[in-house]
Short mmCIF file of C-alpha atoms (C1' of nucleotides) in Angstrom, two decimals:
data_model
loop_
_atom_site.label_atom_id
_atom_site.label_comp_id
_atom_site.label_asym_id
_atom_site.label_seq_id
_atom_site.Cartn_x
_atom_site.Cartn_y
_atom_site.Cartn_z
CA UNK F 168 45.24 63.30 5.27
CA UNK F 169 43.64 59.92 6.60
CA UNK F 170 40.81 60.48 4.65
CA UNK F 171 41.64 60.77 0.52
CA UNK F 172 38.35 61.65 -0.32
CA UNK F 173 34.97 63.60 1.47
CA UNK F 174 31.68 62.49 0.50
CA UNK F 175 29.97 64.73 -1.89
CA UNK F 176 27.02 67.52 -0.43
CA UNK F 177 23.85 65.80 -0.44
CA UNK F 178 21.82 69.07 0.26
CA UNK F 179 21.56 72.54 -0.92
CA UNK F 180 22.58 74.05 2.17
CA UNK F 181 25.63 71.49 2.10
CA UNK F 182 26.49 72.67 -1.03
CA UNK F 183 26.24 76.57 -0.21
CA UNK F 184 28.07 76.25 2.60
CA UNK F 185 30.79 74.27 0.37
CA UNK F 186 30.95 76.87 -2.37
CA UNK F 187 31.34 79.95 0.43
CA UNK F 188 34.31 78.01 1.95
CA UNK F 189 36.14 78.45 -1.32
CA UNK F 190 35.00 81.80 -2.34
CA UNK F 191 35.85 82.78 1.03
CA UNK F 192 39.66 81.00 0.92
CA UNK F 193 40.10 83.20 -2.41
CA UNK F 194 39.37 86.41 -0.77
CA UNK F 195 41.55 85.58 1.65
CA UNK F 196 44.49 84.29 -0.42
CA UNK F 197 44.19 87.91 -1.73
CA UNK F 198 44.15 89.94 1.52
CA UNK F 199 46.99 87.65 3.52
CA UNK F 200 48.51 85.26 0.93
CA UNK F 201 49.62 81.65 0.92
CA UNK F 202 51.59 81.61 3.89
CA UNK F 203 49.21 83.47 5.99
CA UNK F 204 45.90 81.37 5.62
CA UNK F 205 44.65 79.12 7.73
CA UNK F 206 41.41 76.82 8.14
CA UNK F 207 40.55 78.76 11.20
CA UNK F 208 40.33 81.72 9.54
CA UNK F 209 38.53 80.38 6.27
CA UNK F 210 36.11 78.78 8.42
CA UNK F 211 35.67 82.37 10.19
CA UNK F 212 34.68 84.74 7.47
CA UNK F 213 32.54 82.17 6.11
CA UNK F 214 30.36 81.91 9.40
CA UNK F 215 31.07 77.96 10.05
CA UNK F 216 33.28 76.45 12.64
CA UNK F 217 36.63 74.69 12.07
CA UNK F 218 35.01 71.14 11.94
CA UNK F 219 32.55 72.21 9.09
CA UNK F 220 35.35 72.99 6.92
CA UNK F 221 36.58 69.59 7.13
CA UNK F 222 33.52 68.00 6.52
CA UNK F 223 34.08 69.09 2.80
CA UNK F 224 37.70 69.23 2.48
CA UNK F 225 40.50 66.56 3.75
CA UNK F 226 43.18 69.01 4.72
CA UNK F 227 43.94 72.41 4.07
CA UNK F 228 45.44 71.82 0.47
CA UNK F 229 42.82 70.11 -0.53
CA UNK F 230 40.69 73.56 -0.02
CA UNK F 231 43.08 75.54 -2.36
CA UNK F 232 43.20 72.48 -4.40
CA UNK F 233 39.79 72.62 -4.47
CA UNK F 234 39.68 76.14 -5.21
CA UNK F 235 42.24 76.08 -8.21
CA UNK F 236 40.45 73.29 -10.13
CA UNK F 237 37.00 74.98 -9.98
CA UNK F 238 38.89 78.20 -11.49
CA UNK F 239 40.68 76.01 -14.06
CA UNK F 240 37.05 74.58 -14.65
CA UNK F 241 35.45 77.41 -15.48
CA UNK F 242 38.88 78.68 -18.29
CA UNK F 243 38.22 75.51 -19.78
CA UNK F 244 34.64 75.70 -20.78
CA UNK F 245 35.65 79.10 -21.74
CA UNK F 246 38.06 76.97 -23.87
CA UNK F 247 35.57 74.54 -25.26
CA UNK F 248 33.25 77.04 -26.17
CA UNK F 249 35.90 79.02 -28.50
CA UNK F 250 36.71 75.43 -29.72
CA UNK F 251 33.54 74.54 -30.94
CA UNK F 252 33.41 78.11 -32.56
CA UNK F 253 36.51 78.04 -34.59
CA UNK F 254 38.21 74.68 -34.72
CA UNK F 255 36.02 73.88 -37.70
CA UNK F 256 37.19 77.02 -39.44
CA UNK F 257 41.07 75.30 -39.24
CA UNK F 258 44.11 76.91 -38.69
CA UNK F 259 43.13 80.50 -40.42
CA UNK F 260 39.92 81.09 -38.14
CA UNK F 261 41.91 80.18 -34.95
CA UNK F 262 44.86 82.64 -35.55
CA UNK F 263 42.37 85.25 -36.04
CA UNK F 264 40.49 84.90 -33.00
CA UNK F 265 43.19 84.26 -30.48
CA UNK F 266 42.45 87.82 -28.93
CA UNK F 267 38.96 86.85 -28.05
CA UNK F 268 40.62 83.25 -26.15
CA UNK F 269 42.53 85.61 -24.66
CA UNK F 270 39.76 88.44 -23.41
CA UNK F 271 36.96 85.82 -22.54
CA UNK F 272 39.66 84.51 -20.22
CA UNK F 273 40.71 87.11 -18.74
CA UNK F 274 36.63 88.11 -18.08
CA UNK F 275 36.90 84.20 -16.29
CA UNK F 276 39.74 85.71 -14.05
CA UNK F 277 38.15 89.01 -12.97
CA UNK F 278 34.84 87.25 -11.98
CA UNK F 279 36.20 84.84 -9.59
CA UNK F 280 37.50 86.06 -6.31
CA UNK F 281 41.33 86.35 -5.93
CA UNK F 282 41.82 84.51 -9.18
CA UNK F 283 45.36 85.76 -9.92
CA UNK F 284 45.81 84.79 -6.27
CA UNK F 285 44.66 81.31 -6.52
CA UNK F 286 46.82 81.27 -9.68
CA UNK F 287 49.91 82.20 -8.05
CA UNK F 288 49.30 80.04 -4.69
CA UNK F 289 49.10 77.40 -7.11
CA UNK F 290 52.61 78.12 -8.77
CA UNK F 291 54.28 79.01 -5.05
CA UNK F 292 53.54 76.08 -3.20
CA UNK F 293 55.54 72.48 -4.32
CA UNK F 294 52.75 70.54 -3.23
CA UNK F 295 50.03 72.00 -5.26
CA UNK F 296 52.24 73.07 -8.08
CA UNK F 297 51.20 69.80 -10.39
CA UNK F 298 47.19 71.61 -10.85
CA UNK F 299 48.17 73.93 -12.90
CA UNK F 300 50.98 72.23 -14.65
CA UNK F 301 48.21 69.61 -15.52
CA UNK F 302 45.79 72.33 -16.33
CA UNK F 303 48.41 74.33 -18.64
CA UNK F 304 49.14 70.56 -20.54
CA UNK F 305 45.34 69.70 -20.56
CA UNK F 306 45.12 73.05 -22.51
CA UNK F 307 47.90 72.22 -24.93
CA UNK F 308 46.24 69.00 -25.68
CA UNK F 309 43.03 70.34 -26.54
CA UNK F 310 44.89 72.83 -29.06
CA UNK F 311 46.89 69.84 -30.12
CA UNK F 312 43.63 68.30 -31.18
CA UNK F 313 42.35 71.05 -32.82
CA UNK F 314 45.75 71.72 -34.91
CA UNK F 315 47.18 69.01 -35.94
CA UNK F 316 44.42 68.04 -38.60
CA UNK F 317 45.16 70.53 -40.42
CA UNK F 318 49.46 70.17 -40.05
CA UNK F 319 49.65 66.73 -40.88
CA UNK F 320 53.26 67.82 -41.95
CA UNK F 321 54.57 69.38 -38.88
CA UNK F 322 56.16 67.23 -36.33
CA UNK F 323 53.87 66.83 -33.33
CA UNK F 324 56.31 67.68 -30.60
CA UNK F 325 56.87 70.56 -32.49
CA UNK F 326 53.56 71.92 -32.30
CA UNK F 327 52.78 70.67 -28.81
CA UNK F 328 56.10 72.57 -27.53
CA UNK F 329 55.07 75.82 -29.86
CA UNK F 330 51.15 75.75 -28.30
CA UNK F 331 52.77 74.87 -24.45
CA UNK F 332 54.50 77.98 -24.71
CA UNK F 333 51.71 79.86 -26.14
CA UNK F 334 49.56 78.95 -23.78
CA UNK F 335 52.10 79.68 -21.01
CA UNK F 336 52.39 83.25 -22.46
CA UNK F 337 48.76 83.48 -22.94
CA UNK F 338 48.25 83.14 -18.51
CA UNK F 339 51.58 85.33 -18.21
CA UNK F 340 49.76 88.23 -20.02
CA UNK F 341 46.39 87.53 -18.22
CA UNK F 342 48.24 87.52 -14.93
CA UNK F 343 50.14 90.73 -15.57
CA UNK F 344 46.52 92.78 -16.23
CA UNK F 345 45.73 92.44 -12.62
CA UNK F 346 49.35 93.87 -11.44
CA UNK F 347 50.18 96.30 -13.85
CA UNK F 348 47.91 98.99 -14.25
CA UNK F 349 49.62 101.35 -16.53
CA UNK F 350 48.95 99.48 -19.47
CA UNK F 351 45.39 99.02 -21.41
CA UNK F 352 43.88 95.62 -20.90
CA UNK F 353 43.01 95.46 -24.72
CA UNK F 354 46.54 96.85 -26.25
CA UNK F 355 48.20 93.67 -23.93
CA UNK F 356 45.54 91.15 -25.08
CA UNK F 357 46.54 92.69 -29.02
CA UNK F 358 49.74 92.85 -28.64
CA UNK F 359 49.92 89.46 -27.41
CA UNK F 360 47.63 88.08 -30.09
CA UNK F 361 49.67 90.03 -32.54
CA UNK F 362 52.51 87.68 -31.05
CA UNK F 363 51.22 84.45 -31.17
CA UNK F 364 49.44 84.62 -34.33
CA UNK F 365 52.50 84.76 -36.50
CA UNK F 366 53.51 81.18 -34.92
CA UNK F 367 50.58 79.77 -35.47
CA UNK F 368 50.57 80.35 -39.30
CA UNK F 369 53.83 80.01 -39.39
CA UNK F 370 53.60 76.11 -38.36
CA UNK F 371 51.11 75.97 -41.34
CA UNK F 372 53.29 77.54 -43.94
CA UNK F 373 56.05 74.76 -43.60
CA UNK F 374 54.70 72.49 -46.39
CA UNK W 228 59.83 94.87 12.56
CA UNK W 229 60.62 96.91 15.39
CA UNK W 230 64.10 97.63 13.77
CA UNK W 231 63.85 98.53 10.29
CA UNK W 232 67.32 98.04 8.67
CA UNK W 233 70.23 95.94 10.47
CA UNK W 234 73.64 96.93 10.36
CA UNK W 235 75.55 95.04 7.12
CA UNK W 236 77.73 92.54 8.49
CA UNK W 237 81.65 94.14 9.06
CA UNK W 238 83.46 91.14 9.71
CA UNK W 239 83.86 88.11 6.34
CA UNK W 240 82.71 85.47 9.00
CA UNK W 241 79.45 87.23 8.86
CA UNK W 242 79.54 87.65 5.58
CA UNK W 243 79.38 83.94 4.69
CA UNK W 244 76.72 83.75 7.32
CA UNK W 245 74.26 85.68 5.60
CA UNK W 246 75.22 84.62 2.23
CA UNK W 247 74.39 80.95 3.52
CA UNK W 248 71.21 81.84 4.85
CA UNK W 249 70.19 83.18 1.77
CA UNK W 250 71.05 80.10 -0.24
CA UNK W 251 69.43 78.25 2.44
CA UNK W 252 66.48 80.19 2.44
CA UNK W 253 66.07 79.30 -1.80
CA UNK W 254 66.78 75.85 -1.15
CA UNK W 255 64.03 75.09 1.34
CA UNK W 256 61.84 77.73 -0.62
CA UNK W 257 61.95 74.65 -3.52
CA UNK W 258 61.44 71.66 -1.06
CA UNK W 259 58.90 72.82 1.18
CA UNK W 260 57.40 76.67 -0.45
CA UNK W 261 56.35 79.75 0.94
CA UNK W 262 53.80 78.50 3.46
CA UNK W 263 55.64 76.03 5.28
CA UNK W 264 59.64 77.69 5.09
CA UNK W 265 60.26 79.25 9.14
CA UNK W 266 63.37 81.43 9.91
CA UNK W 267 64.11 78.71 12.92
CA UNK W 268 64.11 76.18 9.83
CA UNK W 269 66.46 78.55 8.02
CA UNK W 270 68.65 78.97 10.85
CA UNK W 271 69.04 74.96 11.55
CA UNK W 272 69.63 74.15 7.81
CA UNK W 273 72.05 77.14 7.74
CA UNK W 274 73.91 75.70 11.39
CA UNK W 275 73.20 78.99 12.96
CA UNK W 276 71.00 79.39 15.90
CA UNK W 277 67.25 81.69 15.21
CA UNK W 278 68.60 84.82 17.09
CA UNK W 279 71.63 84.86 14.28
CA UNK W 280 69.39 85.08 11.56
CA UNK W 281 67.54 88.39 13.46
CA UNK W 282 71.18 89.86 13.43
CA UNK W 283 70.73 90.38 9.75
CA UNK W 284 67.44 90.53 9.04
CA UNK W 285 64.66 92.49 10.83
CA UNK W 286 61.94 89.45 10.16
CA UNK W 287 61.14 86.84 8.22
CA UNK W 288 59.67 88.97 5.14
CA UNK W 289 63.24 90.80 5.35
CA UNK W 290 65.19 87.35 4.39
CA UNK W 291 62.81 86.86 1.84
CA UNK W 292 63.19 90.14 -0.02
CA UNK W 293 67.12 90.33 0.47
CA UNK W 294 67.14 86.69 -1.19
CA UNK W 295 64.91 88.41 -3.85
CA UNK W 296 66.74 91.24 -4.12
CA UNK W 297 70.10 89.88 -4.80
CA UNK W 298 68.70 87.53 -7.42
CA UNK W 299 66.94 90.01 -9.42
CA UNK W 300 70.10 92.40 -9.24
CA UNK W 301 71.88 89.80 -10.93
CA UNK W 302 69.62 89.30 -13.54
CA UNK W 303 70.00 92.89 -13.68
CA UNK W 304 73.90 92.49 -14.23
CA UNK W 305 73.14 90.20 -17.22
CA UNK W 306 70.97 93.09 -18.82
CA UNK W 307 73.47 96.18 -18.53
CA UNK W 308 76.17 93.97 -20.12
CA UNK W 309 73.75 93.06 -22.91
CA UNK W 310 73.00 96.65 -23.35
CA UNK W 311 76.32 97.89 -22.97
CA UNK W 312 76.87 95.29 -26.04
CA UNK W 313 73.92 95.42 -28.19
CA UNK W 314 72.21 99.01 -27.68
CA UNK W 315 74.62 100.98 -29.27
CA UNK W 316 73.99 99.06 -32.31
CA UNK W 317 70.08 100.33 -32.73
CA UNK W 318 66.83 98.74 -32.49
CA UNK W 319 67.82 95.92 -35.12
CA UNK W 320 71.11 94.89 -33.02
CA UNK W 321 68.73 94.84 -29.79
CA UNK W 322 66.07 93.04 -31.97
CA UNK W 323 68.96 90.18 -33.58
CA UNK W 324 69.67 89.31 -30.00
CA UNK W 325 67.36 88.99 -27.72
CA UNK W 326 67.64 85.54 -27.47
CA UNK W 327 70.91 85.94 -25.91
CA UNK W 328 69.38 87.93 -23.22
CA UNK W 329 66.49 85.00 -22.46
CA UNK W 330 69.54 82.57 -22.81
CA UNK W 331 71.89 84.46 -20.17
CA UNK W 332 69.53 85.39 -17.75
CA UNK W 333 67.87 81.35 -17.86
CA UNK W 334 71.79 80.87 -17.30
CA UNK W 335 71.48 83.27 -14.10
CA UNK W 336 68.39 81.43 -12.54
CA UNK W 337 69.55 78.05 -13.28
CA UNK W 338 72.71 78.59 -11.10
CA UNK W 339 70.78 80.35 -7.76
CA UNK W 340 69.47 77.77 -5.83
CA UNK W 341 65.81 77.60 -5.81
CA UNK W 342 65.78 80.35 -7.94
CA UNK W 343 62.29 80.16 -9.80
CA UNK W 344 60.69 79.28 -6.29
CA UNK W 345 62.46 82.75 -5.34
CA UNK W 346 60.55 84.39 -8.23
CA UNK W 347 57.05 82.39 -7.30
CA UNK W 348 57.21 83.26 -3.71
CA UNK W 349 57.44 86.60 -3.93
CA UNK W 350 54.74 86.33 -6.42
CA UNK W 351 52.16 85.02 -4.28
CA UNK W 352 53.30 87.04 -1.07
CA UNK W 353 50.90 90.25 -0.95
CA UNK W 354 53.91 91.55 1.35
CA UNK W 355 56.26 91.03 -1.59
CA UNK W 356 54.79 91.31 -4.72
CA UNK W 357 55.89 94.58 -4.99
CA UNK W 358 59.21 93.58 -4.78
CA UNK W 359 59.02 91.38 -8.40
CA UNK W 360 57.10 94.09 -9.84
CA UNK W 361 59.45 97.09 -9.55
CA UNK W 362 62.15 94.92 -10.85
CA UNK W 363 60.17 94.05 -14.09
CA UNK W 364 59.15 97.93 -14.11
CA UNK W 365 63.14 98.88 -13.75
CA UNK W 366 63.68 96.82 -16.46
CA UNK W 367 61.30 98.21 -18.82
CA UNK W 368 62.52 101.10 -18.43
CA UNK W 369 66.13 100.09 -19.31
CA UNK W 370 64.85 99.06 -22.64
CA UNK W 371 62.99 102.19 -23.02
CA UNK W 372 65.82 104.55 -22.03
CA UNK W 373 68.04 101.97 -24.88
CA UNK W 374 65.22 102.12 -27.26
CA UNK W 375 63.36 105.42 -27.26
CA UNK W 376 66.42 107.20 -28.92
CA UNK W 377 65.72 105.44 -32.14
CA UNK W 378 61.75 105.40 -31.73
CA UNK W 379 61.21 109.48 -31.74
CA UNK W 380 58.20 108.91 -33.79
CA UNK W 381 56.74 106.09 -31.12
CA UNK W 382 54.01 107.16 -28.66
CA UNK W 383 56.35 107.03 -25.10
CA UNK W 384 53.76 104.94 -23.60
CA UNK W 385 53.26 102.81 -26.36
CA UNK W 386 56.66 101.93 -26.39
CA UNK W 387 57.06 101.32 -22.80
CA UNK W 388 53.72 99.02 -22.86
CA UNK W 389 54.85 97.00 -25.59
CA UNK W 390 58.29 96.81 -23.52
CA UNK W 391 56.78 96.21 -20.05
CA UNK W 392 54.47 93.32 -21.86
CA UNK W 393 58.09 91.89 -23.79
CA UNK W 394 59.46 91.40 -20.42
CA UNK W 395 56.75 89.51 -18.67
CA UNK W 396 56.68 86.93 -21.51
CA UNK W 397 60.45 86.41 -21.65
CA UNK W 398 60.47 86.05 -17.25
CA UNK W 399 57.26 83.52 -18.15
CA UNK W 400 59.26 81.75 -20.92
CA UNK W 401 62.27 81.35 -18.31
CA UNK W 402 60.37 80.00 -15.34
CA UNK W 403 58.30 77.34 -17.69
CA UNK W 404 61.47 75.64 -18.63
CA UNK W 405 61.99 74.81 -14.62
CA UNK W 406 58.57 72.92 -14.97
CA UNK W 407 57.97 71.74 -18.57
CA UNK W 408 60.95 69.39 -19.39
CA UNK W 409 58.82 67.98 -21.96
CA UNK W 410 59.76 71.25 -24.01
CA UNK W 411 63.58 71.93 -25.57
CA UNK W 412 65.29 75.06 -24.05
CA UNK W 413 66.72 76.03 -27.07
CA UNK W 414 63.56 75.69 -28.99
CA UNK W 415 61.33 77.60 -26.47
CA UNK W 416 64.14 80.61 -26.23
CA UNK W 417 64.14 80.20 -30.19
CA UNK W 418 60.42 80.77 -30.43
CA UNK W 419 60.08 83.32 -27.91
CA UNK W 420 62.83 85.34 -29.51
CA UNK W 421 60.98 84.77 -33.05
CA UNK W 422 57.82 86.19 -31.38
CA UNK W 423 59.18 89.50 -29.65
CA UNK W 424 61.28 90.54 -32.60
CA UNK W 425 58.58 91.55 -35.03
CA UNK W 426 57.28 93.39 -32.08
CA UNK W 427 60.13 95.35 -31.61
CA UNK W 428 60.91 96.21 -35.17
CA UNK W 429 57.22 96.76 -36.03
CA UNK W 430 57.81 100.04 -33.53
CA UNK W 431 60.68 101.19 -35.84
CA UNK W 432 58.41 100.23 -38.86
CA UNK W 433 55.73 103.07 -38.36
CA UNK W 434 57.41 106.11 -39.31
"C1'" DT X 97 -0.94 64.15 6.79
"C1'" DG X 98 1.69 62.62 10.89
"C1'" DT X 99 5.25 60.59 13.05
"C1'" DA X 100 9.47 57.61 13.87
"C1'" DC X 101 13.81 57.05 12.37
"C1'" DA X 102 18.06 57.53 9.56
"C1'" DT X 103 21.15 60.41 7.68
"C1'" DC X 104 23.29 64.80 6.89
"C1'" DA X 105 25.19 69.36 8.41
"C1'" DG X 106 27.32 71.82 11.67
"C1'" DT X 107 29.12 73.01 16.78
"C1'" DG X 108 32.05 73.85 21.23
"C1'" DA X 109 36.02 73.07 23.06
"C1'" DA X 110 40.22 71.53 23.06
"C1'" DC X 111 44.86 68.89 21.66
"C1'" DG X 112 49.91 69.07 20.72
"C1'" DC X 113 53.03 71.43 17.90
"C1'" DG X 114 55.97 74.57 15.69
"C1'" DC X 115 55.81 79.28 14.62
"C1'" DG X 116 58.25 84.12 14.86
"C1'" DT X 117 60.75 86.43 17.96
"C1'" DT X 118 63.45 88.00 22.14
"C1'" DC X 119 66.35 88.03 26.48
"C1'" DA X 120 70.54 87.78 28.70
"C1'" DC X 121 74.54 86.01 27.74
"C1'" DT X 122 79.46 84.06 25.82
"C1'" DG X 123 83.07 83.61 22.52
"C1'" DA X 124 85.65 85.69 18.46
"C1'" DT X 125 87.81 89.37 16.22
"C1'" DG X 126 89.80 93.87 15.63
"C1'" DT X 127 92.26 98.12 17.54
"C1'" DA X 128 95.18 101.30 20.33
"C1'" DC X 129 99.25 101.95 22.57
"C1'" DT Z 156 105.08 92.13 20.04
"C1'" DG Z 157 101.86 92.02 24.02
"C1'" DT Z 158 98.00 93.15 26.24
"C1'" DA Z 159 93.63 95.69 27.54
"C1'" DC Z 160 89.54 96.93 25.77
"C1'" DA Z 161 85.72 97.69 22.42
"C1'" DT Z 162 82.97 95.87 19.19
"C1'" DC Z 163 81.09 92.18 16.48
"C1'" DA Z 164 79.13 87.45 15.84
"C1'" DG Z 165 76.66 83.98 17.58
"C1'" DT Z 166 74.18 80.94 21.54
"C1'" DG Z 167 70.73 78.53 24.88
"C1'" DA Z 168 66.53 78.67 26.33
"C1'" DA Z 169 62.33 80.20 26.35
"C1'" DC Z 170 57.88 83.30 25.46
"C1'" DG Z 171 52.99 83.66 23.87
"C1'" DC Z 172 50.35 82.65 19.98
"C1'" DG Z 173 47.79 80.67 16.37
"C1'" DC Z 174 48.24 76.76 13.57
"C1'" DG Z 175 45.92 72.25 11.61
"C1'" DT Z 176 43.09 69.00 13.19
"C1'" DT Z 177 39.90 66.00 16.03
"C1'" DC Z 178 36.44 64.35 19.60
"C1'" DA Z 179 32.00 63.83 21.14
"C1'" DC Z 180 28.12 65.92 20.41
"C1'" DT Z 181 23.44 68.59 18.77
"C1'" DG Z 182 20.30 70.38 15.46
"C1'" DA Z 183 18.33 70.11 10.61
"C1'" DT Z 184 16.60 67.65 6.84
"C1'" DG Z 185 14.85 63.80 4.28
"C1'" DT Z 186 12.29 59.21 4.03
"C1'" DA Z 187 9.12 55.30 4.91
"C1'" DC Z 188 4.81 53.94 6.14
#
DNA sequence: TGTACATCAGTGAACGCGCGTTCACTGATGTAC
DNA sequence: TGTACATCAGTGAACGCGCGTTCACTGATGTAC
C-alpha cells in the first residue's frame, strides 16, 4: 500500500467501471467468500484487467473496504431519513416505529449484492474489522443525539451502552433473515421490535 | 479432499498434536483472519511439519470445522447443564435465568483462544456457514424440546421462531463484548436478559 | 468547427512469493511370545 | 524381561498453481484556441 489514496474518477465511464468493480467483489464474496477472492478474479467478471482495478483501489482491502462503506452509506441515509421522521416526535414516536428502522434496513440489505456477505467479511477479517465497529458506534451516536433530549435524567453511558446493544441486535436479526429461512421476515423484525421497545421506554420511565 | 475422514489419533502424543493445532489454528484466526491463516502457517506455529497436519485433517476447511466443532460442543455442554438445572423448574425458572446462560457460555468463549474469530470465520466461509447454523438450529431446538411441554397452547412454529430469533441475539450480545469494551459485561448480559424474558413469558401469557 | 495536445482510462504480460498438498521416507510406540 | 515385528506419528523436500501487484505501454476523452 505505497499509495494511501487513488485519485477520484474524473469520467463517467471511470466511474462505471469503479462501481462494477465493487458490485462485482460482492457477488463474489457471496459465491467464494473472504478467503477465496482475489483481484484477478474481481477484475475478471467485471471485464477489466488486473491493472484497472488498481487504478481505483490501493490494495485489495481497500476494494472490500470500499465496498463495506458504500453499504454502510446507504443504512445510514436509511437512518437519517427515519431520524428526521420521528426524532421530533421524542422518545414515544421512536419506540413505536423501531420495526420500520428495522424493515427499511433490511430492504437496504437485500438490494445490494452479497450484503450479508460484505457484512460478515467485514466482521472476519482483523484488518477491516474497525468499518463496521465505526459504523455500529456512528449509529449509536446518532440515536444518542436523538435520545438524550428527552432523558436529561438518565446517565449518558447508560443510554449509549443500552442503544450499542440495540443496535448490535438490530444487524444480528437483519443478518439472520438471509440464513434462516424458516422463519417470517416480518414476525423477526416484530419480535425484535417488540424487544427493544420495552428498553427504550423503559430509560424514559426512570424519573 | 480425496480422503474424507482421517483416522482419530490412537496414541496421547497425537492427541496433544491435534489439540495444539487447533488452538493454534484460533490463535492465528485472531491475528491474521480467515483470508490470510495457511495450514503450512498452522503447522510452523504448532512445531509440526505441513504433512502432520494432513494426518488429521483431510484439508484446510477440515481444521477449520473441527476447531468449530469442538467450540460449539462446548457451548453446548454449558446449555445441557443449564437445562438439566433450570428446565425442570418451568418456563418462569428458564425465564429467571437466562442470564446465567449468556454469562456461562461468554465464560466458555472467553477461555478458547480466538474464540469469537472461530465464530466469525465460519461465518463468512460459504464452505462453513453451515456449520454455525446447525449449531444455533440444535440449540433451538433444545429450548423447544425444554419449553414446548409447558406451551401446549403455543403455535410449534411460533415457539421455535421466537426461540431460534432468542438465540441469535444472545450469540450477538456475546461476540459484541469481544469488540465494544466501551460497554460493561454485566450491564449488556443484564439488558439482554431483561429483553428476552418478556418474550419468553409472553408465550406462557396467551392461554 | 477543426485540430493539437494534455490528461484520463485501461491493457498485455509478467514478477516473485507463498499457497495447499503430496511423495517417499524415518523415528517412536505398542504388542506378541 | 527381551526381542522381533507391526503400526502409528511425524519429517524433508518439493510440486504446480494462482495470488497480489507492477511495468511500460496504447487507446479514449476532454480542452484550448
Amino acid at each position: 500500500m505505497t499509495l494511501a489514496k487513488r485519485r477520484p474518477p474524473q469520467q463517467a465511464r471511470a466511474r462505471h467501471t469503479q462501481g462494477r468493480l465493487l458490485d462485482v467483489a460482492g457477488a463474489l464474496l457471496a459465491e467464494v467468500g473472504i478467503e477465496r477472492i482475489s483481484t484477478n478474479m474481481i477484475a475478471a467478471r467485471a471485464g477489466v484487467s488486473p491493472p484497472a482495478l488498481y487504478r481505483y483501489f490501493g490494495d485489495k482491502y481497500a476494494v472490500l473496504e470500499a465496498l463495506g462503506r458504500r453499504l454502510m452509506a446507504r443504512q445510514n441515509d436509511v437512518l437519517e431519513a427515519w431520524l428526521a421522521r420521528h426524532a421530533p416526535g421524542g422518545i414515544a414516536a421512536m419506540a413505536d416505529h423501531i420495526g420500520d428502522l428495522l424493515a427499511e434496513n433490511a430492504a437496504v440489505t437485500r438490494a445490494e449484492p452479497g450484503a450479508v456477505w460484505i457484512l460478515r467479511a467485514l466482521h472476519a477479517t482483523p484488518r477491516l474489522v474497525h468499518i463496521r465497529l465505526e459504523s455500529h458506534r456512528h449509529v449509536t451516536g446518532r440515536l444518542v443525539d436523538a435520545c438524550a433530549p428527552h432523558l436529561a435524567q438518565v446517565d449518558p453511558e447508560t443510554l449509549w451502552a443500552r442503544l450499542r446493544l440495540a443496535v448490535e441486535l438490530g444487524f444480528a436479526a437483519d443478518e439472520m433473515l438471509y440464513e434462516e429461512q424458516r422463519v417470517s421476515a416480518d414476525a423477526v423484525i416484530a419480535d425484535v421490535a417488540s424487544m427493544l421497545r420495552p428498553a427504550l421506554l423503559g430509560l424514559a420511565g426512570r424519573a
